[in-house]
Tab-separated table of N, CA and C in Angstrom:
chain	number	residue	atom	x	y	z
A	1	GLN	N	73.337	29.849	-64.718
A	1	GLN	CA	73.837	28.626	-64.122
A	1	GLN	C	74.939	28.948	-63.121
A	2	VAL	N	75.005	28.134	-62.088
A	2	VAL	CA	76.059	28.241	-61.100
A	2	VAL	C	77.203	27.344	-61.541
A	3	GLN	N	78.394	27.912	-61.579
A	3	GLN	CA	79.551	27.172	-62.046
A	3	GLN	C	80.697	27.289	-61.056
A	4	LEU	N	81.366	26.180	-60.815
A	4	LEU	CA	82.556	26.131	-59.986
A	4	LEU	C	83.625	25.379	-60.763
A	5	VAL	N	84.822	25.937	-60.819
A	5	VAL	CA	85.901	25.342	-61.588
A	5	VAL	C	87.140	25.242	-60.723
A	6	GLU	N	87.603	24.014	-60.515
A	6	GLU	CA	88.788	23.771	-59.705
A	6	GLU	C	90.044	23.768	-60.570
A	7	SER	N	91.166	24.091	-59.942
A	7	SER	CA	92.461	24.007	-60.594
A	7	SER	C	93.535	23.852	-59.530
A	8	GLY	N	94.747	23.579	-59.959
A	8	GLY	CA	95.877	23.513	-59.049
A	8	GLY	C	96.314	22.120	-58.659
A	9	GLY	N	95.586	21.117	-59.093
A	9	GLY	CA	95.988	19.756	-58.791
A	9	GLY	C	97.231	19.359	-59.564
A	10	GLY	N	97.779	18.232	-59.188
A	10	GLY	CA	98.973	17.736	-59.847
A	10	GLY	C	99.581	16.602	-59.073
A	11	SER	N	100.805	16.264	-59.436
A	11	SER	CA	101.549	15.193	-58.779
A	11	SER	C	102.653	15.781	-57.925
A	12	VAL	N	102.792	15.263	-56.721
A	12	VAL	CA	103.787	15.770	-55.793
A	12	VAL	C	104.299	14.623	-54.927
A	13	GLN	N	105.517	14.753	-54.469
A	13	GLN	CA	106.091	13.766	-53.571
A	13	GLN	C	105.565	13.970	-52.156
A	14	ALA	N	105.481	12.899	-51.401
A	14	ALA	CA	105.052	13.000	-50.009
A	14	ALA	C	105.871	14.050	-49.271
A	15	GLY	N	105.174	14.862	-48.488
A	15	GLY	CA	105.807	15.955	-47.781
A	15	GLY	C	105.747	17.273	-48.519
A	16	GLY	N	105.362	17.234	-49.768
A	16	GLY	CA	105.272	18.430	-50.571
A	16	GLY	C	103.970	19.174	-50.371
A	17	SER	N	103.783	20.213	-51.183
A	17	SER	CA	102.620	21.083	-51.049
A	17	SER	C	101.964	21.348	-52.391
A	18	LEU	N	100.676	21.595	-52.336
A	18	LEU	CA	99.908	22.049	-53.475
A	18	LEU	C	98.881	23.058	-52.991
A	19	ARG	N	98.489	23.965	-53.862
A	19	ARG	CA	97.423	24.903	-53.557
A	19	ARG	C	96.332	24.763	-54.599
A	20	LEU	N	95.162	24.359	-54.163
A	20	LEU	CA	94.022	24.225	-55.036
A	20	LEU	C	93.220	25.515	-55.055
A	21	SER	N	92.650	25.818	-56.201
A	21	SER	CA	91.795	26.980	-56.348
A	21	SER	C	90.453	26.564	-56.918
A	22	CYS	N	89.432	27.280	-56.542
A	22	CYS	CA	88.094	27.087	-57.074
A	22	CYS	C	87.520	28.454	-57.386
A	23	VAL	N	87.270	28.697	-58.644
A	23	VAL	CA	86.648	29.943	-59.076
A	23	VAL	C	85.157	29.697	-59.234
A	24	TYR	N	84.352	30.541	-58.594
A	24	TYR	CA	82.919	30.314	-58.592
A	24	TYR	C	82.165	31.502	-59.188
A	25	SER	N	80.925	31.244	-59.546
A	25	SER	CA	80.125	32.222	-60.254
A	25	SER	C	79.670	33.355	-59.345
A	26	SER	N	79.216	34.437	-59.972
A	26	SER	CA	78.758	35.615	-59.240
A	26	SER	C	77.561	35.322	-58.355
A	27	TYR	N	76.757	34.350	-58.712
A	27	TYR	CA	75.628	33.973	-57.868
A	27	TYR	C	76.092	33.656	-56.450
A	28	ILE	N	77.172	32.938	-56.331
A	28	ILE	CA	77.689	32.583	-55.019
A	28	ILE	C	78.304	33.787	-54.328
A	29	SER	N	79.090	34.569	-55.030
A	29	SER	CA	79.708	35.739	-54.425
A	29	SER	C	78.668	36.747	-53.953
A	30	ASP	N	77.546	36.828	-54.629
A	30	ASP	CA	76.496	37.766	-54.257
A	30	ASP	C	75.755	37.366	-52.990
A	31	ILE	N	75.848	36.125	-52.590
A	31	ILE	CA	75.228	35.654	-51.353
A	31	ILE	C	76.306	35.264	-50.348
A	32	TYR	N	77.347	36.034	-50.323
A	32	TYR	CA	78.521	35.776	-49.498
A	32	TYR	C	78.169	35.558	-48.027
A	33	ASP	N	77.209	36.319	-47.519
A	33	ASP	CA	76.890	36.258	-46.097
A	33	ASP	C	76.210	34.968	-45.683
A	34	THR	N	75.605	34.269	-46.613
A	34	THR	CA	74.819	33.091	-46.271
A	34	THR	C	75.354	31.786	-46.846
A	35	HIS	N	76.196	31.849	-47.862
A	35	HIS	CA	76.625	30.614	-48.498
A	35	HIS	C	77.780	29.961	-47.746
A	36	CYS	N	77.963	28.708	-48.053
A	36	CYS	CA	79.072	27.949	-47.489
A	36	CYS	C	79.816	27.254	-48.624
A	37	MET	N	81.126	27.297	-48.570
A	37	MET	CA	81.969	26.640	-49.551
A	37	MET	C	82.709	25.491	-48.885
A	38	ALA	N	83.000	24.475	-49.668
A	38	ALA	CA	83.645	23.304	-49.104
A	38	ALA	C	84.535	22.619	-50.124
A	39	TRP	N	85.500	21.877	-49.620
A	39	TRP	CA	86.300	20.967	-50.415
A	39	TRP	C	85.986	19.538	-49.996
A	40	PHE	N	85.725	18.704	-50.979
A	40	PHE	CA	85.563	17.276	-50.790
A	40	PHE	C	86.606	16.553	-51.624
A	41	ARG	N	86.834	15.305	-51.310
A	41	ARG	CA	87.748	14.504	-52.110
A	41	ARG	C	87.250	13.070	-52.187
A	42	GLN	N	87.625	12.409	-53.265
A	42	GLN	CA	87.236	11.022	-53.441
A	42	GLN	C	88.359	10.261	-54.133
A	43	ALA	N	88.833	9.235	-53.469
A	43	ALA	CA	89.846	8.359	-54.027
A	43	ALA	C	89.173	7.153	-54.661
A	44	PRO	N	89.827	6.515	-55.628
A	44	PRO	CA	89.239	5.328	-56.251
A	44	PRO	C	88.881	4.262	-55.232
A	45	GLY	N	87.661	3.762	-55.320
A	45	GLY	CA	87.213	2.715	-54.420
A	45	GLY	C	86.805	3.185	-53.046
A	46	LYS	N	86.833	4.484	-52.793
A	46	LYS	CA	86.471	5.015	-51.491
A	46	LYS	C	85.315	6.000	-51.615
A	47	GLU	N	84.635	6.220	-50.506
A	47	GLU	CA	83.542	7.172	-50.482
A	47	GLU	C	84.069	8.597	-50.493
A	48	ARG	N	83.243	9.499	-50.962
A	48	ARG	CA	83.599	10.907	-50.942
A	48	ARG	C	83.728	11.390	-49.501
A	49	GLU	N	84.744	12.188	-49.251
A	49	GLU	CA	85.072	12.648	-47.913
A	49	GLU	C	85.098	14.169	-47.868
A	50	GLY	N	84.460	14.743	-46.868
A	50	GLY	CA	84.550	16.170	-46.660
A	50	GLY	C	85.899	16.544	-46.079
A	51	VAL	N	86.562	17.524	-46.672
A	51	VAL	CA	87.895	17.934	-46.258
A	51	VAL	C	87.844	19.185	-45.387
A	52	ALA	N	87.173	20.221	-45.863
A	52	ALA	CA	87.097	21.482	-45.139
A	52	ALA	C	85.959	22.311	-45.689
A	53	ASN	N	85.394	23.176	-44.853
A	53	ASN	CA	84.408	24.124	-45.335
A	53	ASN	C	84.595	25.472	-44.652
A	54	ILE	N	83.966	26.482	-45.238
A	54	ILE	CA	84.159	27.853	-44.789
A	54	ILE	C	82.937	28.681	-45.150
A	55	ARG	N	82.582	29.605	-44.266
A	55	ARG	CA	81.487	30.523	-44.530
A	55	ARG	C	81.943	31.961	-44.302
A	56	ALA	N	81.522	32.839	-45.175
A	56	ALA	CA	81.757	34.282	-45.051
A	56	ALA	C	83.233	34.609	-44.855
A	57	GLY	N	84.070	33.941	-45.599
A	57	GLY	CA	85.484	34.238	-45.587
A	57	GLY	C	86.234	33.818	-44.348
A	58	GLY	N	85.557	33.120	-43.437
A	58	GLY	CA	86.213	32.663	-42.232
A	58	GLY	C	85.397	32.761	-40.967
A	59	ALA	N	84.152	33.232	-41.069
A	59	ALA	CA	83.288	33.271	-39.896
A	59	ALA	C	83.059	31.875	-39.330
A	60	TYR	N	83.094	30.906	-40.194
A	60	TYR	CA	82.997	29.515	-39.797
A	60	TYR	C	83.968	28.711	-40.644
A	61	ILE	N	84.784	27.903	-39.997
A	61	ILE	CA	85.732	27.024	-40.685
A	61	ILE	C	85.749	25.682	-39.976
A	62	SER	N	85.787	24.626	-40.753
A	62	SER	CA	85.876	23.298	-40.181
A	62	SER	C	86.761	22.426	-41.062
A	63	TYR	N	87.493	21.515	-40.434
A	63	TYR	CA	88.348	20.566	-41.133
A	63	TYR	C	88.069	19.153	-40.650
A	64	THR	N	88.240	18.212	-41.546
A	64	THR	CA	88.223	16.833	-41.102
A	64	THR	C	89.519	16.550	-40.338
A	65	ASP	N	89.450	15.641	-39.385
A	65	ASP	CA	90.570	15.427	-38.484
A	65	ASP	C	91.866	15.060	-39.208
A	66	SER	N	91.769	14.340	-40.291
A	66	SER	CA	92.955	13.836	-40.965
A	66	SER	C	93.805	14.923	-41.627
A	67	VAL	N	93.248	16.129	-41.797
A	67	VAL	CA	94.001	17.194	-42.454
A	67	VAL	C	94.298	18.371	-41.540
A	68	LYS	N	93.815	18.350	-40.318
A	68	LYS	CA	94.055	19.453	-39.394
A	68	LYS	C	95.550	19.652	-39.169
A	69	GLY	N	95.967	20.899	-39.237
A	69	GLY	CA	97.372	21.222	-39.074
A	69	GLY	C	98.174	21.144	-40.345
A	70	ARG	N	97.595	20.588	-41.402
A	70	ARG	CA	98.296	20.453	-42.677
A	70	ARG	C	97.632	21.250	-43.798
A	71	PHE	N	96.305	21.296	-43.793
A	71	PHE	CA	95.555	21.989	-44.835
A	71	PHE	C	94.961	23.273	-44.285
A	72	THR	N	94.821	24.272	-45.147
A	72	THR	CA	94.189	25.528	-44.778
A	72	THR	C	93.210	25.938	-45.870
A	73	ILE	N	91.961	26.129	-45.495
A	73	ILE	CA	90.959	26.622	-46.424
A	73	ILE	C	90.853	28.133	-46.272
A	74	SER	N	90.697	28.828	-47.374
A	74	SER	CA	90.541	30.273	-47.341
A	74	SER	C	89.669	30.710	-48.510
A	75	GLN	N	89.181	31.951	-48.429
A	75	GLN	CA	88.277	32.460	-49.438
A	75	GLN	C	88.546	33.925	-49.693
A	76	ASP	N	88.579	34.300	-50.942
A	76	ASP	CA	88.667	35.696	-51.353
A	76	ASP	C	87.457	35.953	-52.234
A	77	ASN	N	86.388	36.416	-51.616
A	77	ASN	CA	85.138	36.560	-52.353
A	77	ASN	C	85.218	37.629	-53.438
A	78	ALA	N	86.058	38.644	-53.238
A	78	ALA	CA	86.236	39.678	-54.251
A	78	ALA	C	86.783	39.098	-55.547
A	79	LYS	N	87.503	37.997	-55.441
A	79	LYS	CA	88.050	37.311	-56.608
A	79	LYS	C	87.244	36.078	-56.986
A	80	ASN	N	86.102	35.898	-56.345
A	80	ASN	CA	85.260	34.721	-56.588
A	80	ASN	C	86.071	33.431	-56.475
A	81	SER	N	86.889	33.360	-55.428
A	81	SER	CA	87.824	32.252	-55.346
A	81	SER	C	87.854	31.610	-53.965
A	82	LEU	N	87.942	30.314	-53.974
A	82	LEU	CA	88.144	29.489	-52.796
A	82	LEU	C	89.473	28.763	-52.963
A	83	TYR	N	90.200	28.599	-51.865
A	83	TYR	CA	91.510	27.978	-51.933
A	83	TYR	C	91.635	26.860	-50.901
A	84	LEU	N	92.508	25.929	-51.201
A	84	LEU	CA	92.903	24.918	-50.234
A	84	LEU	C	94.412	24.759	-50.324
A	85	GLN	N	95.109	25.279	-49.323
A	85	GLN	CA	96.549	25.105	-49.238
A	85	GLN	C	96.820	23.782	-48.542
A	86	MET	N	97.534	22.908	-49.206
A	86	MET	CA	97.794	21.571	-48.702
A	86	MET	C	99.297	21.405	-48.501
A	87	ASN	N	99.698	21.260	-47.257
A	87	ASN	CA	101.096	21.056	-46.905
A	87	ASN	C	101.290	19.674	-46.306
A	88	SER	N	102.532	19.245	-46.255
A	88	SER	CA	102.876	17.941	-45.680
A	88	SER	C	102.000	16.840	-46.247
A	89	LEU	N	101.885	16.817	-47.545
A	89	LEU	CA	100.994	15.873	-48.202
A	89	LEU	C	101.438	14.433	-48.001
A	90	LYS	N	100.450	13.572	-47.876
A	90	LYS	CA	100.662	12.147	-47.679
A	90	LYS	C	100.046	11.379	-48.840
A	91	PRO	N	100.529	10.172	-49.111
A	91	PRO	CA	99.929	9.385	-50.191
A	91	PRO	C	98.420	9.198	-50.022
A	92	GLU	N	97.948	9.100	-48.795
A	92	GLU	CA	96.525	8.927	-48.566
A	92	GLU	C	95.704	10.174	-48.878
A	93	ASP	N	96.365	11.289	-49.159
A	93	ASP	CA	95.676	12.484	-49.620
A	93	ASP	C	95.362	12.428	-51.106
A	94	SER	N	95.900	11.458	-51.807
A	94	SER	CA	95.648	11.326	-53.234
A	94	SER	C	94.168	11.110	-53.495
A	95	ALA	N	93.595	11.940	-54.339
A	95	ALA	CA	92.166	11.871	-54.616
A	95	ALA	C	91.811	12.905	-55.669
A	96	LEU	N	90.597	12.802	-56.156
A	96	LEU	CA	90.003	13.856	-56.953
A	96	LEU	C	89.344	14.834	-55.986
A	97	TYR	N	89.770	16.080	-56.026
A	97	TYR	CA	89.282	17.090	-55.099
A	97	TYR	C	88.211	17.945	-55.755
A	98	PHE	N	87.085	18.075	-55.078
A	98	PHE	CA	85.939	18.817	-55.580
A	98	PHE	C	85.682	20.062	-54.750
A	99	CYS	N	85.303	21.113	-55.407
A	99	CYS	CA	84.782	22.312	-54.779
A	99	CYS	C	83.266	22.218	-54.767
A	100	ALA	N	82.647	22.611	-53.660
A	100	ALA	CA	81.199	22.545	-53.543
A	100	ALA	C	80.666	23.778	-52.830
A	101	ALA	N	79.385	24.056	-53.037
A	101	ALA	CA	78.762	25.222	-52.423
A	101	ALA	C	77.324	24.930	-52.035
A	102	GLU	N	76.901	25.559	-50.956
A	102	GLU	CA	75.515	25.538	-50.511
A	102	GLU	C	75.111	26.971	-50.220
A	103	SER	N	73.971	27.389	-50.729
A	103	SER	CA	73.594	28.793	-50.664
A	103	SER	C	72.941	29.235	-49.361
A	104	GLY	N	72.261	28.331	-48.651
A	104	GLY	CA	71.428	28.748	-47.541
A	104	GLY	C	71.961	28.524	-46.143
A	105	PHE	N	72.839	27.578	-45.983
A	105	PHE	CA	73.396	27.268	-44.675
A	105	PHE	C	74.729	26.570	-44.874
A	106	CYS	N	75.298	26.051	-43.797
A	106	CYS	CA	76.611	25.426	-43.908
A	106	CYS	C	76.536	23.972	-43.456
A	107	PRO	N	76.290	23.068	-44.389
A	107	PRO	CA	76.245	21.651	-44.025
A	107	PRO	C	77.578	21.163	-43.487
A	108	GLY	N	77.510	20.154	-42.650
A	108	GLY	CA	78.717	19.563	-42.124
A	108	GLY	C	79.493	18.806	-43.180
A	109	LEU	N	80.709	18.443	-42.842
A	109	LEU	CA	81.564	17.728	-43.779
A	109	LEU	C	81.105	16.297	-44.018
A	110	ASN	N	80.202	15.820	-43.190
A	110	ASN	CA	79.612	14.502	-43.384
A	110	ASN	C	78.232	14.586	-44.017
A	111	ASP	N	77.930	15.725	-44.598
A	111	ASP	CA	76.596	15.987	-45.135
A	111	ASP	C	76.707	16.445	-46.588
A	112	GLU	N	77.396	15.694	-47.381
A	112	GLU	CA	77.663	16.089	-48.763
A	112	GLU	C	76.401	16.238	-49.602
A	113	ASP	N	75.363	15.488	-49.261
A	113	ASP	CA	74.124	15.531	-50.037
A	113	ASP	C	73.442	16.888	-49.966
A	114	ASN	N	73.774	17.698	-48.976
A	114	ASN	CA	73.148	19.001	-48.823
A	114	ASN	C	73.934	20.136	-49.463
A	115	TYR	N	75.029	19.830	-50.127
A	115	TYR	CA	75.715	20.826	-50.946
A	115	TYR	C	75.095	20.815	-52.340
A	116	GLU	N	74.669	21.980	-52.786
A	116	GLU	CA	73.896	22.086	-54.020
A	116	GLU	C	74.744	22.081	-55.281
A	117	TYR	N	75.879	22.749	-55.241
A	117	TYR	CA	76.649	23.002	-56.451
A	117	TYR	C	78.036	22.396	-56.348
A	118	TRP	N	78.482	21.824	-57.448
A	118	TRP	CA	79.750	21.093	-57.467
A	118	TRP	C	80.561	21.406	-58.707
A	119	GLY	N	81.877	21.438	-58.539
A	119	GLY	CA	82.762	21.489	-59.676
A	119	GLY	C	83.047	20.094	-60.193
A	120	GLN	N	83.883	20.025	-61.218
A	120	GLN	CA	84.203	18.749	-61.847
A	120	GLN	C	85.396	18.042	-61.223
A	121	GLY	N	86.147	18.741	-60.403
A	121	GLY	CA	87.251	18.134	-59.686
A	121	GLY	C	88.610	18.411	-60.292
A	122	THR	N	89.630	18.345	-59.449
A	122	THR	CA	91.013	18.433	-59.877
A	122	THR	C	91.796	17.329	-59.173
A	123	GLN	N	92.635	16.648	-59.922
A	123	GLN	CA	93.305	15.459	-59.414
A	123	GLN	C	94.556	15.817	-58.627
A	124	VAL	N	94.688	15.201	-57.460
A	124	VAL	CA	95.886	15.318	-56.637
A	124	VAL	C	96.475	13.925	-56.455
A	125	THR	N	97.739	13.781	-56.791
A	125	THR	CA	98.422	12.508	-56.634
A	125	THR	C	99.690	12.721	-55.828
A	126	VAL	N	99.791	12.013	-54.720
A	126	VAL	CA	100.936	12.127	-53.822
A	126	VAL	C	101.673	10.794	-53.818
A	127	SER	N	102.926	10.811	-54.182
A	127	SER	CA	103.728	9.602	-54.233
A	127	SER	C	104.649	9.520	-53.027
A	128	SER	N	105.021	8.300	-52.680
A	128	SER	CA	105.919	8.081	-51.553
A	128	SER	C	107.327	7.744	-51.999
């Protein structure tokens, strides 16, 4: 089975920082050259939103406009880990953050249905 496990969420004041981690199974690390990893988030009452994605440790990186300049996605495949460094957090960043993976290509951030594997999420709460 393919497994992804997120961690690092918590509560923080606006302007603060959090670093999310996603540890993924060897199946994903073994297809490093072709897979794509992504972070999505979903707030109560809102649709799931693509935050950032990355392929091959940085050969391809994309961010949604609302987080550009504040969030950084990175990957250390040797550690089977994906990260999301979140700085200058805003209350509107509050959401359940999911790690996702696609093995064959790199779907866009508006193409969540084409990501095959998902973690259970880690909660981020930003207060003002």
